[in-house]
Amino acid sequence: MRSMRVDWPVLMRAGLGQLGLRPAEFWALTPAELQMMLGGGERAQPMGRGGLAAMMVAFPDDVVGNGDDR
């Protein structure tokens, strides 16, 4: 599987600079919300099964020792 690479400096410049978001507002957005705010919502495609699987590998929910015992 291919790992997902995020160009954080570009996204942060767009969100904080171009859109004028505060840091807390930027970090509270989902990737889809940020994409829509930047004008890419019309072309956005739903995430496929492969994309979801790659995201689950890159960002697992079941992290041992994170202190969150819900």
mmCIF file with all atom_site columns, C-alpha atoms in Angstrom:
data_model
loop_
_atom_site.group_PDB
_atom_site.id
_atom_site.type_symbol
_atom_site.label_atom_id
_atom_site.label_alt_id
_atom_site.label_comp_id
_atom_site.label_asym_id
_atom_site.label_entity_id
_atom_site.label_seq_id
_atom_site.pdbx_PDB_ins_code
_atom_site.Cartn_x
_atom_site.Cartn_y
_atom_site.Cartn_z
_atom_site.occupancy
_atom_site.B_iso_or_equiv
_atom_site.pdbx_formal_charge
_atom_site.auth_seq_id
_atom_site.auth_comp_id
_atom_site.auth_asym_id
_atom_site.auth_atom_id
_atom_site.pdbx_PDB_model_num
ATOM 1  C CA . MET A 1 1  ? 0.000   0.000  0.000  1.00 0.00 ? 1  MET A CA 1
ATOM 2  C CA . ARG A 1 2  ? 1.073   3.548  -0.703 1.00 0.00 ? 2  ARG A CA 1
ATOM 3  C CA . SER A 1 3  ? 1.434   5.889  2.246  1.00 0.00 ? 3  SER A CA 1
ATOM 4  C CA . MET A 1 4  ? -0.474  9.145  2.149  1.00 0.00 ? 4  MET A CA 1
ATOM 5  C CA . ARG A 1 5  ? 1.774   12.191 2.076  1.00 0.00 ? 5  ARG A CA 1
ATOM 6  C CA . VAL A 1 6  ? 0.392   15.509 3.234  1.00 0.00 ? 6  VAL A CA 1
ATOM 7  C CA . ASP A 1 7  ? 2.094   18.775 2.304  1.00 0.00 ? 7  ASP A CA 1
ATOM 8  C CA . TRP A 1 8  ? 1.333   20.519 5.617  1.00 0.00 ? 8  TRP A CA 1
ATOM 9  C CA . PRO A 1 9  ? 3.149   23.797 4.833  1.00 0.00 ? 9  PRO A CA 1
ATOM 10 C CA . VAL A 1 10 ? 1.057   24.275 1.680  1.00 0.00 ? 10 VAL A CA 1
ATOM 11 C CA . LEU A 1 11 ? -2.189  23.380 3.465  1.00 0.00 ? 11 LEU A CA 1
ATOM 12 C CA . MET A 1 12 ? -1.392  25.628 6.418  1.00 0.00 ? 12 MET A CA 1
ATOM 13 C CA . ARG A 1 13 ? -0.547  28.580 4.137  1.00 0.00 ? 13 ARG A CA 1
ATOM 14 C CA . ALA A 1 14 ? -3.833  28.062 2.311  1.00 0.00 ? 14 ALA A CA 1
ATOM 15 C CA . GLY A 1 15 ? -5.914  27.688 5.472  1.00 0.00 ? 15 GLY A CA 1
ATOM 16 C CA . LEU A 1 16 ? -4.264  30.265 7.697  1.00 0.00 ? 16 LEU A CA 1
ATOM 17 C CA . GLY A 1 17 ? -3.124  32.724 5.035  1.00 0.00 ? 17 GLY A CA 1
ATOM 18 C CA . GLN A 1 18 ? -5.507  32.466 2.109  1.00 0.00 ? 18 GLN A CA 1
ATOM 19 C CA . LEU A 1 19 ? -8.665  31.615 4.059  1.00 0.00 ? 19 LEU A CA 1
ATOM 20 C CA . GLY A 1 20 ? -7.738  33.562 7.197  1.00 0.00 ? 20 GLY A CA 1
ATOM 21 C CA . LEU A 1 21 ? -8.586  30.712 9.553  1.00 0.00 ? 21 LEU A CA 1
ATOM 22 C CA . ARG A 1 22 ? -7.365  30.691 13.139 1.00 0.00 ? 22 ARG A CA 1
ATOM 23 C CA . PRO A 1 23 ? -5.150  27.693 14.006 1.00 0.00 ? 23 PRO A CA 1
ATOM 24 C CA . ALA A 1 24 ? -7.900  26.011 16.061 1.00 0.00 ? 24 ALA A CA 1
ATOM 25 C CA . GLU A 1 25 ? -10.355 26.437 13.173 1.00 0.00 ? 25 GLU A CA 1
ATOM 26 C CA . PHE A 1 26 ? -7.842  24.996 10.692 1.00 0.00 ? 26 PHE A CA 1
ATOM 27 C CA . TRP A 1 27 ? -7.071  21.918 12.803 1.00 0.00 ? 27 TRP A CA 1
ATOM 28 C CA . ALA A 1 28 ? -10.777 21.286 13.483 1.00 0.00 ? 28 ALA A CA 1
ATOM 29 C CA . LEU A 1 29 ? -11.547 20.928 9.743  1.00 0.00 ? 29 LEU A CA 1
ATOM 30 C CA . THR A 1 30 ? -11.775 17.598 7.983  1.00 0.00 ? 30 THR A CA 1
ATOM 31 C CA . PRO A 1 31 ? -9.751  17.244 4.770  1.00 0.00 ? 31 PRO A CA 1
ATOM 32 C CA . ALA A 1 32 ? -13.013 17.329 2.773  1.00 0.00 ? 32 ALA A CA 1
ATOM 33 C CA . GLU A 1 33 ? -14.100 20.582 4.464  1.00 0.00 ? 33 GLU A CA 1
ATOM 34 C CA . LEU A 1 34 ? -10.736 22.227 3.759  1.00 0.00 ? 34 LEU A CA 1
ATOM 35 C CA . GLN A 1 35 ? -10.835 21.061 0.146  1.00 0.00 ? 35 GLN A CA 1
ATOM 36 C CA . MET A 1 36 ? -14.327 22.488 -0.294 1.00 0.00 ? 36 MET A CA 1
ATOM 37 C CA . MET A 1 37 ? -13.319 25.820 1.272  1.00 0.00 ? 37 MET A CA 1
ATOM 38 C CA . LEU A 1 38 ? -10.367 26.013 -1.131 1.00 0.00 ? 38 LEU A CA 1
ATOM 39 C CA . GLY A 1 39 ? -12.689 25.551 -4.106 1.00 0.00 ? 39 GLY A CA 1
ATOM 40 C CA . GLY A 1 40 ? -12.073 21.888 -4.830 1.00 0.00 ? 40 GLY A CA 1
ATOM 41 C CA . GLY A 1 41 ? -15.416 20.551 -3.653 1.00 0.00 ? 41 GLY A CA 1
ATOM 42 C CA . GLU A 1 42 ? -16.905 20.247 -7.127 1.00 0.00 ? 42 GLU A CA 1
ATOM 43 C CA . ARG A 1 43 ? -14.172 17.863 -8.314 1.00 0.00 ? 43 ARG A CA 1
ATOM 44 C CA . ALA A 1 44 ? -13.866 15.898 -5.081 1.00 0.00 ? 44 ALA A CA 1
ATOM 45 C CA . GLN A 1 45 ? -14.504 12.179 -5.353 1.00 0.00 ? 45 GLN A CA 1
ATOM 46 C CA . PRO A 1 46 ? -15.556 9.928  -2.490 1.00 0.00 ? 46 PRO A CA 1
ATOM 47 C CA . MET A 1 47 ? -12.738 7.985  -0.895 1.00 0.00 ? 47 MET A CA 1
ATOM 48 C CA . GLY A 1 48 ? -12.533 4.453  -2.212 1.00 0.00 ? 48 GLY A CA 1
ATOM 49 C CA . ARG A 1 49 ? -11.893 1.270  -0.267 1.00 0.00 ? 49 ARG A CA 1
ATOM 50 C CA . GLY A 1 50 ? -8.163  1.410  -1.078 1.00 0.00 ? 50 GLY A CA 1
ATOM 51 C CA . GLY A 1 51 ? -7.865  4.984  0.199  1.00 0.00 ? 51 GLY A CA 1
ATOM 52 C CA . LEU A 1 52 ? -9.644  4.088  3.414  1.00 0.00 ? 52 LEU A CA 1
ATOM 53 C CA . ALA A 1 53 ? -7.408  1.047  3.930  1.00 0.00 ? 53 ALA A CA 1
ATOM 54 C CA . ALA A 1 54 ? -4.298  3.193  3.402  1.00 0.00 ? 54 ALA A CA 1
ATOM 55 C CA . MET A 1 55 ? -5.564  5.792  5.878  1.00 0.00 ? 55 MET A CA 1
ATOM 56 C CA . MET A 1 56 ? -6.316  3.104  8.465  1.00 0.00 ? 56 MET A CA 1
ATOM 57 C CA . VAL A 1 57 ? -2.753  1.798  8.164  1.00 0.00 ? 57 VAL A CA 1
ATOM 58 C CA . ALA A 1 58 ? -1.244  5.288  8.330  1.00 0.00 ? 58 ALA A CA 1
ATOM 59 C CA . PHE A 1 59 ? -3.446  6.450  11.227 1.00 0.00 ? 59 PHE A CA 1
ATOM 60 C CA . PRO A 1 60 ? -4.533  3.428  13.317 1.00 0.00 ? 60 PRO A CA 1
ATOM 61 C CA . ASP A 1 61 ? -7.192  3.956  15.969 1.00 0.00 ? 61 ASP A CA 1
ATOM 62 C CA . ASP A 1 62 ? -6.001  1.138  18.232 1.00 0.00 ? 62 ASP A CA 1
ATOM 63 C CA . VAL A 1 63 ? -2.820  2.641  19.654 1.00 0.00 ? 63 VAL A CA 1
ATOM 64 C CA . VAL A 1 64 ? -1.521  0.900  22.785 1.00 0.00 ? 64 VAL A CA 1
ATOM 65 C CA . GLY A 1 65 ? -0.637  3.173  25.672 1.00 0.00 ? 65 GLY A CA 1
ATOM 66 C CA . ASN A 1 66 ? -2.344  6.337  24.468 1.00 0.00 ? 66 ASN A CA 1
ATOM 67 C CA . GLY A 1 67 ? -4.151  6.742  27.800 1.00 0.00 ? 67 GLY A CA 1
ATOM 68 C CA . ASP A 1 68 ? -7.591  6.742  26.152 1.00 0.00 ? 68 ASP A CA 1
ATOM 69 C CA . ASP A 1 69 ? -9.422  3.774  27.681 1.00 0.00 ? 69 ASP A CA 1
ATOM 70 C CA . ARG A 1 70 ? -12.928 4.508  26.369 1.00 0.00 ? 70 ARG A CA 1
#
